[in-house]
XYZ file of C-alpha atoms in Angstrom:
463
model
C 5.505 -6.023 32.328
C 6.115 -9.629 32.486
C 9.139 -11.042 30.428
C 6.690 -13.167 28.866
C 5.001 -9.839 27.869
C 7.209 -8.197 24.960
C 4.971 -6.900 22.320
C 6.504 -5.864 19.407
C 4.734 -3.227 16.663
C 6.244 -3.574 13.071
C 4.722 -0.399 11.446
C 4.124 3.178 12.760
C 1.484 4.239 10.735
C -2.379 4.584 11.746
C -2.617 0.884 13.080
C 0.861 0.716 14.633
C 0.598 4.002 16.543
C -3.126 3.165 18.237
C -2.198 -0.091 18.476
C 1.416 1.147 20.726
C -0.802 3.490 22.604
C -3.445 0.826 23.801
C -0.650 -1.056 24.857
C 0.713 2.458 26.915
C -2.170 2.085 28.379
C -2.641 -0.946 29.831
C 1.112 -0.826 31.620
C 3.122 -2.289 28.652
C 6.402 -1.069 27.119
C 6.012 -2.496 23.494
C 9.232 -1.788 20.908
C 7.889 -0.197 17.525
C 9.819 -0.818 14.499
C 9.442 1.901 11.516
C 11.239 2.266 8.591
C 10.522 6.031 8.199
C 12.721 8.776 10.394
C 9.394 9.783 12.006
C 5.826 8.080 12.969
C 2.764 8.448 10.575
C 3.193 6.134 8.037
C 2.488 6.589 4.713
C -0.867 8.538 4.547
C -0.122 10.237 7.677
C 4.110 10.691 6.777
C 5.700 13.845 8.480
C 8.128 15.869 6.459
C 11.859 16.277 7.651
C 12.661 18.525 10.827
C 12.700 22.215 9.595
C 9.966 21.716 7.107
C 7.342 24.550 7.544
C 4.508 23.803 5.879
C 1.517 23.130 8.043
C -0.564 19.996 8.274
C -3.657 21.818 6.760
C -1.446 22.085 3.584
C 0.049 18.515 3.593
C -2.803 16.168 4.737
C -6.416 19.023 3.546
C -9.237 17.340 5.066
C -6.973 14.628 7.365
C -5.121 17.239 9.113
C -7.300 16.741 11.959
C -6.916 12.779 11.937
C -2.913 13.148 11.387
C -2.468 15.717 13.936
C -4.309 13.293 16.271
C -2.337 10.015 15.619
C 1.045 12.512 15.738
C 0.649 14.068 18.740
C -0.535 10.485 20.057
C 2.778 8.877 19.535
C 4.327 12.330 20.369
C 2.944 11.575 23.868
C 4.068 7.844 24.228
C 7.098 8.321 23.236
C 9.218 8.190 26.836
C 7.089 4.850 27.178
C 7.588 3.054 23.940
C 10.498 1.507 22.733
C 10.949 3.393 19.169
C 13.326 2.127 16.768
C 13.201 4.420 13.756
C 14.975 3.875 10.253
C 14.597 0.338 11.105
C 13.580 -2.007 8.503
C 12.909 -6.184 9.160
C 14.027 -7.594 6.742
C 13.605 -11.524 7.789
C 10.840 -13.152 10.784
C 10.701 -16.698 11.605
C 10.807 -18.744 15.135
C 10.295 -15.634 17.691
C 12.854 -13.670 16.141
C 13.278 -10.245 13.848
C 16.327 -10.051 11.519
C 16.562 -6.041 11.419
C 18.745 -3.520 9.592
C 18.901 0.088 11.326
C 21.053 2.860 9.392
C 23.524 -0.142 7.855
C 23.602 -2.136 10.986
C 22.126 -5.534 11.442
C 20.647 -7.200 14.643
C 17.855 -9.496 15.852
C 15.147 -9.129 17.749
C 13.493 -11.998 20.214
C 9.559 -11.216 20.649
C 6.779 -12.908 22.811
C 3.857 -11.259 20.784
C 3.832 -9.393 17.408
C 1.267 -7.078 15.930
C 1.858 -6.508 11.720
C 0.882 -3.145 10.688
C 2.846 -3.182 7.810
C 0.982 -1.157 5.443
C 0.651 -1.276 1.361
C 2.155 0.086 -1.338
C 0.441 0.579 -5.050
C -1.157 -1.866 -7.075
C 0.815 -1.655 -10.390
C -0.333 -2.640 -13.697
C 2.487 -1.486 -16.364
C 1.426 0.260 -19.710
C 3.828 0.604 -22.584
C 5.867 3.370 -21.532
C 5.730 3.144 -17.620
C 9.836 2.725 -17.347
C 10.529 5.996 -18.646
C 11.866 8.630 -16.293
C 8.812 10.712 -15.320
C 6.530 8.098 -14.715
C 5.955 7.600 -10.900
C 3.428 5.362 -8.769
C 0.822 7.232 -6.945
C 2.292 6.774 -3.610
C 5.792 8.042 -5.085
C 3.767 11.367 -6.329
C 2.357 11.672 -2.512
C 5.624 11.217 -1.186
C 7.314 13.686 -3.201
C 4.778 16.237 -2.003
C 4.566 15.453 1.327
C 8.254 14.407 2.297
C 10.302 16.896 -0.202
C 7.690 19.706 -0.614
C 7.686 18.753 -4.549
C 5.662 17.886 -7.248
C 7.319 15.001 -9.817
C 6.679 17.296 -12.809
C 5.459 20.507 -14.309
C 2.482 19.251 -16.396
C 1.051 16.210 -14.659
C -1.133 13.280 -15.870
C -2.425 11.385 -12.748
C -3.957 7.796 -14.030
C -5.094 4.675 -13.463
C -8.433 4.096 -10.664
C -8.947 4.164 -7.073
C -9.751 6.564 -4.158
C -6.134 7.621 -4.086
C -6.179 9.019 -7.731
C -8.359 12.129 -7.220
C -7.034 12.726 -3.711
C -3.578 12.618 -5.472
C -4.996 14.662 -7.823
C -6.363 17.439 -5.706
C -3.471 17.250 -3.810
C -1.316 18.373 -6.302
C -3.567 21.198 -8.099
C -4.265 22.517 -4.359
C -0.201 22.857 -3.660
C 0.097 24.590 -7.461
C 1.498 21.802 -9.193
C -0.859 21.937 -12.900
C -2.088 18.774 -12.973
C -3.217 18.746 -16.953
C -5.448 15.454 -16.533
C -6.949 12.637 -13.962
C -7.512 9.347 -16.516
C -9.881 7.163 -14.599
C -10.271 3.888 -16.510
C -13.649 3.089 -14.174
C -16.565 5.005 -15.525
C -19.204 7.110 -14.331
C -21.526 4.663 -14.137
C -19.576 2.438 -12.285
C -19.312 5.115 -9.510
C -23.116 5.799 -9.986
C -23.637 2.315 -9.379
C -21.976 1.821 -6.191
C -23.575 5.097 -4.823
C -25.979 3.567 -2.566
C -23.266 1.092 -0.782
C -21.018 4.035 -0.888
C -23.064 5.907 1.342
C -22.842 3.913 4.236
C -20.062 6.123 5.324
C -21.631 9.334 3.890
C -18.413 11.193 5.403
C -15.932 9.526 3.236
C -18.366 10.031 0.707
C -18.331 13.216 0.221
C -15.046 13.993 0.340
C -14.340 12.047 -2.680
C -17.464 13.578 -4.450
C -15.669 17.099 -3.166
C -12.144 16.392 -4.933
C -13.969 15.492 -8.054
C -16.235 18.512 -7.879
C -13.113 20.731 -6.953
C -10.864 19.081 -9.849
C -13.532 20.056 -12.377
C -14.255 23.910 -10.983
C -10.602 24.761 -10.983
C -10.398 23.632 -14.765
C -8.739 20.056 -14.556
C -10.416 17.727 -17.156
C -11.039 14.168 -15.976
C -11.734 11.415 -17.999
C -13.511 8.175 -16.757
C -13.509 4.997 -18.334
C -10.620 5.426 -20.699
C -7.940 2.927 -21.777
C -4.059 4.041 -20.610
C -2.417 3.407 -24.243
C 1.339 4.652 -24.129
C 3.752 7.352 -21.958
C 5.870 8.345 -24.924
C 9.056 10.343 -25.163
C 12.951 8.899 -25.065
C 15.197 10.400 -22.575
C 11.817 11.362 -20.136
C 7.988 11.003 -20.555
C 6.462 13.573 -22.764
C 2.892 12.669 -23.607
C 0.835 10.348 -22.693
C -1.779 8.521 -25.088
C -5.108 6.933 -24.084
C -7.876 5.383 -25.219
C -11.692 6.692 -24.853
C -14.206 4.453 -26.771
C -12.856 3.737 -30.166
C -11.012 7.353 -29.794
C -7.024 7.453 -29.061
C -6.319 10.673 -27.633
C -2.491 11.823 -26.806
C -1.514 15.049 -24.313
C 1.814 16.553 -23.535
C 3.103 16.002 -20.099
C 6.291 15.907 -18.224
C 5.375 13.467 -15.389
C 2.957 10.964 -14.659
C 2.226 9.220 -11.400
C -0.516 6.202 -11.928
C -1.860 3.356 -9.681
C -4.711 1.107 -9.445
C -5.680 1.209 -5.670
C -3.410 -0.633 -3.114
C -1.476 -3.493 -2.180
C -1.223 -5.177 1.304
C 2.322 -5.714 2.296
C 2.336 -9.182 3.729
C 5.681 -10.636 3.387
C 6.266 -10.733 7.263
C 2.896 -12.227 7.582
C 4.220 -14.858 5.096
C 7.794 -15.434 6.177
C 6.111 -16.511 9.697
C 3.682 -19.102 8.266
C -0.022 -17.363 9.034
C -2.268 -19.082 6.736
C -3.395 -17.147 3.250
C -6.829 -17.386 1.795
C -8.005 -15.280 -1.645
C -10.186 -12.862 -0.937
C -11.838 -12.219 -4.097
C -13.178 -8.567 -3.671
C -9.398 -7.715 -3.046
C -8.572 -10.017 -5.994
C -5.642 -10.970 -4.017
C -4.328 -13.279 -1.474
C -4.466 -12.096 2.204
C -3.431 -13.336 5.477
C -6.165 -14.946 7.563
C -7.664 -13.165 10.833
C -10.152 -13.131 12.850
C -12.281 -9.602 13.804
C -10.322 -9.003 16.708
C -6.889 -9.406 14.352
C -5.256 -12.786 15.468
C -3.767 -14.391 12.564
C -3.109 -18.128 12.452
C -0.247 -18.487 13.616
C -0.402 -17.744 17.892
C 1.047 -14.386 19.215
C 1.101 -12.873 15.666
C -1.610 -10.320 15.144
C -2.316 -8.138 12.162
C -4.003 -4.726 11.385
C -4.423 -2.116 8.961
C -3.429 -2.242 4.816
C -1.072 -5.042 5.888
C -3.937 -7.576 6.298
C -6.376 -6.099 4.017
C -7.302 -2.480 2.480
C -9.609 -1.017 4.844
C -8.434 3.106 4.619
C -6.595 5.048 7.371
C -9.388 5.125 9.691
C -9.895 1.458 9.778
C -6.152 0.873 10.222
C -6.565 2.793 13.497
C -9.396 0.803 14.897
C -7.839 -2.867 13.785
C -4.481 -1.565 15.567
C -6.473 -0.849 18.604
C -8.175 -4.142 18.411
C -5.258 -5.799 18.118
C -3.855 -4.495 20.639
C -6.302 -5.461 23.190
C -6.476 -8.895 21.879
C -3.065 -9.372 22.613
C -3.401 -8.051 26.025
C -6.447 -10.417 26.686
C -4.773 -13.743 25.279
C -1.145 -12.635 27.418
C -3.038 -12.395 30.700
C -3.409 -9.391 30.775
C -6.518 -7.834 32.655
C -9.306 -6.637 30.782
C -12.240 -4.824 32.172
C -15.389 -4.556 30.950
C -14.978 -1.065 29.639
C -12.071 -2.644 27.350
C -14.524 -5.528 26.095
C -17.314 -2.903 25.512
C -14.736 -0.818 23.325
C -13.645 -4.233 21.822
C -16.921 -5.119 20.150
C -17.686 -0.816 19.294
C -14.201 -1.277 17.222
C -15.640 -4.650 15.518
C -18.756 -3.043 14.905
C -16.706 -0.387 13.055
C -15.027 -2.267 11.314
C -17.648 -4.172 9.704
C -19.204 -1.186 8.705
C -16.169 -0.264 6.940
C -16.166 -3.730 5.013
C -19.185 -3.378 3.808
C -18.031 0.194 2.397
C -15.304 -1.437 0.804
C -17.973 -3.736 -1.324
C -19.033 0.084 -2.738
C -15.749 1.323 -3.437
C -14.521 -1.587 -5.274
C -17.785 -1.223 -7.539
C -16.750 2.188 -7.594
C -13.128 1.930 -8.723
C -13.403 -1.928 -10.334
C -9.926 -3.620 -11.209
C -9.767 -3.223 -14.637
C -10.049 -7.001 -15.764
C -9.155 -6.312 -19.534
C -6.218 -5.197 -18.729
C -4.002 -8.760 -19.200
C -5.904 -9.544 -22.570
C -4.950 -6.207 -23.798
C -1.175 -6.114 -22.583
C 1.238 -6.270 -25.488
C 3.648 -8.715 -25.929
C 6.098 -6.241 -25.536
C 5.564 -5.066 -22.282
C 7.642 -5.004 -19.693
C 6.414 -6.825 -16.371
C 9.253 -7.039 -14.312
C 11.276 -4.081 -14.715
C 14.176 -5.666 -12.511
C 14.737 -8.900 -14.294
C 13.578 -6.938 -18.119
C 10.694 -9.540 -18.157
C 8.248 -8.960 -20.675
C 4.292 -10.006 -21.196
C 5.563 -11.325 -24.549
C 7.778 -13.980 -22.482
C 6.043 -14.889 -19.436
C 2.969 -15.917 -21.799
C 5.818 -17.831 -23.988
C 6.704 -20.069 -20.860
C 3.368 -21.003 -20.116
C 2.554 -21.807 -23.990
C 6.189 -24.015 -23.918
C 5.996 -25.362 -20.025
C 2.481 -25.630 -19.532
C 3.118 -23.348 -15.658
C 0.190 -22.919 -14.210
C 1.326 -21.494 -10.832
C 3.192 -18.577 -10.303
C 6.135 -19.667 -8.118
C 6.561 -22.203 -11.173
C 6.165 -19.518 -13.242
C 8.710 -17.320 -11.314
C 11.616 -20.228 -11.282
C 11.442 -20.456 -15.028
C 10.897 -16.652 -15.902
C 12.632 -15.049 -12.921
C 10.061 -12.764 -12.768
C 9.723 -11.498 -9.088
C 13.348 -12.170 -9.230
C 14.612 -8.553 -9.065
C 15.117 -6.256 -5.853
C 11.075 -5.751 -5.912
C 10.453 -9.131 -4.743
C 7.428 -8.936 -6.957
C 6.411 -6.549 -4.617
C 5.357 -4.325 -7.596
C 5.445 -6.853 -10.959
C 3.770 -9.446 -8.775
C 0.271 -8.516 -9.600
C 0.487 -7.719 -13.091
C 2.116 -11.320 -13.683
C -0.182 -13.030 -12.110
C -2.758 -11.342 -14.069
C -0.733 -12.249 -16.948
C -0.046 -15.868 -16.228
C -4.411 -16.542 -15.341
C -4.624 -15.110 -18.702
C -2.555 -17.177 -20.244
C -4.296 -20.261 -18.874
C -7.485 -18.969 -18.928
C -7.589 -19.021 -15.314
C -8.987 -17.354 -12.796
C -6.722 -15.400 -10.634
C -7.395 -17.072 -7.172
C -5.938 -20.709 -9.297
C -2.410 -19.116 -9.683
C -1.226 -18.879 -6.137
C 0.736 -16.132 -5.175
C 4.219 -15.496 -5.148
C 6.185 -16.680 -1.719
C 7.864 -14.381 0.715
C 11.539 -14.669 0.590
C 14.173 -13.042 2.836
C 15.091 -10.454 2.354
C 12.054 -8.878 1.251
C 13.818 -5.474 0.212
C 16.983 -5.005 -0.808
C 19.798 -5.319 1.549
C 23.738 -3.254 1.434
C 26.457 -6.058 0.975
C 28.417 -3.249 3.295
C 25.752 -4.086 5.966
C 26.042 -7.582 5.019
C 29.835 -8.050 5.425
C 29.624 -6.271 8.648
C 27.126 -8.491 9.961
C 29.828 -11.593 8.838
C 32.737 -9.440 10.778
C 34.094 -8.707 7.029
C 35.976 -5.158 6.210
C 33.201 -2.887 5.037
């Protein structure tokens, strides 16, 4: 490897991992950074050492897949350069600002692949601060990392692909999940059928987990309204809306989520160019099919750059990969640019999937019109609907980092990593904008929380 020639991975999920072994294979030593103990990511994330239960259990169908991108890493590993519990927490000019089990340090890079991954979309509901109440991804994560479910008698809510996988996940390990509360209807899923089918595969799964929900006795409800988590010291019930109908059922836990999120701080913090991409209804880093962003030597794949699924992520981090290799110098045979244009191909396949499962699981564009005053937005900063929609009555804001310097929404450890959405929604609303007119909230460093302990240490302070 050339000194010129010092990839480095942020992300060790599906993208990350193909993208480290394409690298492997070409002669290249590339560093991975991951935040988790172990490789996988989040849909493919490996329990602690010591944990027993088999991959059939944790991942049902995707065993196969996570096995696969495990055992890939597994056998990389004396080759890579594989910084664990590592978070970066800052990017800019060639350099990483990391923190790795309370240390700090930097990290100088030539070329940089992004598979950072997502997190859940969040849109609050009165009620969503009380103990109990859990994202999606939190619910997997309990299950898969601590063996777990979040509660006794589960309500799993809110749309996407992830809530009925979520959902079967749980009633398959013996957690009772006591309902699935789709606000998308029926016909919105019979309606995206046909563009749904151009991955019949996927397909059927999801038309399994629905099929398996309803023969082991779980009621699901499409098209409903989420009204209210009630209870005081912990969720006991949660209320919703069907037509003109308010029902309520008693629960102990509820993990909810409207699709995904693409994590693109990074992407931000080094300057790649943002455009909105409508069918996402959110603002995305630019890149071309073989991943290059805007900015040169920065290349993205996966969730971080746009939801595509797990198997996507794998294909854009192999893509990536080999574009990087290509624009370094490296040499590229003709069996490399034959795979290069197969993994395009794939990938634009998938996109036009994604058209179908967005008509499938539509973003629920009510939702801002029918938030409550009341509502809390920004949990970290106590922001409420209420007063964001105040400031743009008394200000006249119109953008959200205007809207963020008067409110201090976003303000909070989050980032707006999980109000950001909803108060953007919020703020078009109150405008009557559209959503792309609002802008998007900036990356700042840090962009998660950082110990003072670590802090002073890195400033040669007592700890």
């Amino acid at each position: 490897m050339t000194k010129a020639l010092q990839p480095v991975i942020v992300g060790a999920g599906p993208a990350g991992v193909r993208a480290a072994q394409t690298l492997v294979a070409h002669g290249v030593r590339p560093v991975v950074i991951d935040e988790a103990p172990r490789w996988g990511g989040q849909i493919y994330r490996q329990p602690p050492p010591g944990f027993t239960r088999s991959k059939r259990t944790l991942y049902g169908f995707e065993a196969g897949r996570a096995e696969a991108l495990h055992s890939a890493m597994a056998n990389i590993l004396d080759r890579v350069d594989y910084r664990p519990e590592t978070l970066v927490w800052s990017a800019e000019g060639g350099r990483l600002d990391l923190l790795c089990r309370g240390r700090m340090g930097t990290l100088p890079y030539g070329q940089l692949i992004l598979a950072t991954g997502a997190t859940d979309r969040v849109l609050p509901f009165p009620g969503w601060t009380l103990p109990g109440v859990y994202t999606l991804g939190a619910a997997q994560v309990a299950l898969k990392y601590q063996g777990c479910a979040i509660g006794s008698r589960v309500v799993i809510a809110g749309t996407g692909p992830l809530l009925y996988l979520v959902a079967y996940q749980y009633a398959k390990a013996g957690a009772r999940v006591v309902a699935v509360l789709d606000t998308a209807s029926f016909k919105d899923k019979a309606l995206a059928a046909p563009a749904m089918l151009r991955q019949p595969a996927v397909f059927a799964k999801g038309v399994y987990y629905l099929g398996w929900l309803r023969a082991h006795g779980v009621p699901v409800h499409q098209g409903v309204r989420l009204v209210r988590a009630t209870g005081d010291a912990r969720v006991t019930a949660m209320r919703w809306r069907a037509g003109a109908t308010e029902h309520e059922l008693a629960c102990d836990a509820v993990g909810f989520g409207y699709a995904l999120r693409s994590e693109t701080q990074l992407a931000d913090l080094l300057g790649c160019r943002f455009s909105y991409n409508a069918l996402q209804r959110a603002a995305l880093p630019e890149r071309d099919g073989a991943g290059r962003s805007s900015v040169p030597g920065v290349y993205l794949a996966g969730d971080g750059a746009g939801i595509m699924g797990a198997d996507a992520a794998e294909w854009a981090g192999e893509r990536a990969a080999l574009a990087l290799l290509a624009d370094a110098g490296k040499a590229v045979d003709a069996v490399d640019a034959a795979r290069a244009s197969e993994l395009e191909a794939k990938l634009a396949r998938t996109a036009a999937f994604r058209v179908g499962l967005e008509r499938a699981f539509p973003f629920p564009q009510d939702w801002a019109a029918s938030a409550p005053d009341e509502l809390v937005i920004c949990r970290c900063e106590e922001i409420t609907a209420g007063e964001l929609r105040q400031c743009v009555q008394n200000t006249g804001a119109r953008e959200m980092n205007r809207l963020k310097a008067l409110t201090r929404v976003g303000m909070g450890r989050c980032q707006g990593r999980t109000c950001g959405v909803a108060a953007a929604e919020i703020l078009a609303q109150a405008c009557a904008a559209a959503p792309d007119a609002v802008g998007r909230l900036r990356g700042q460093a840090p962009i998660k929380p950082l110990p003072f302990a670590a802090m002073a240490r890195a400033n040669g302070e007592a700890a």
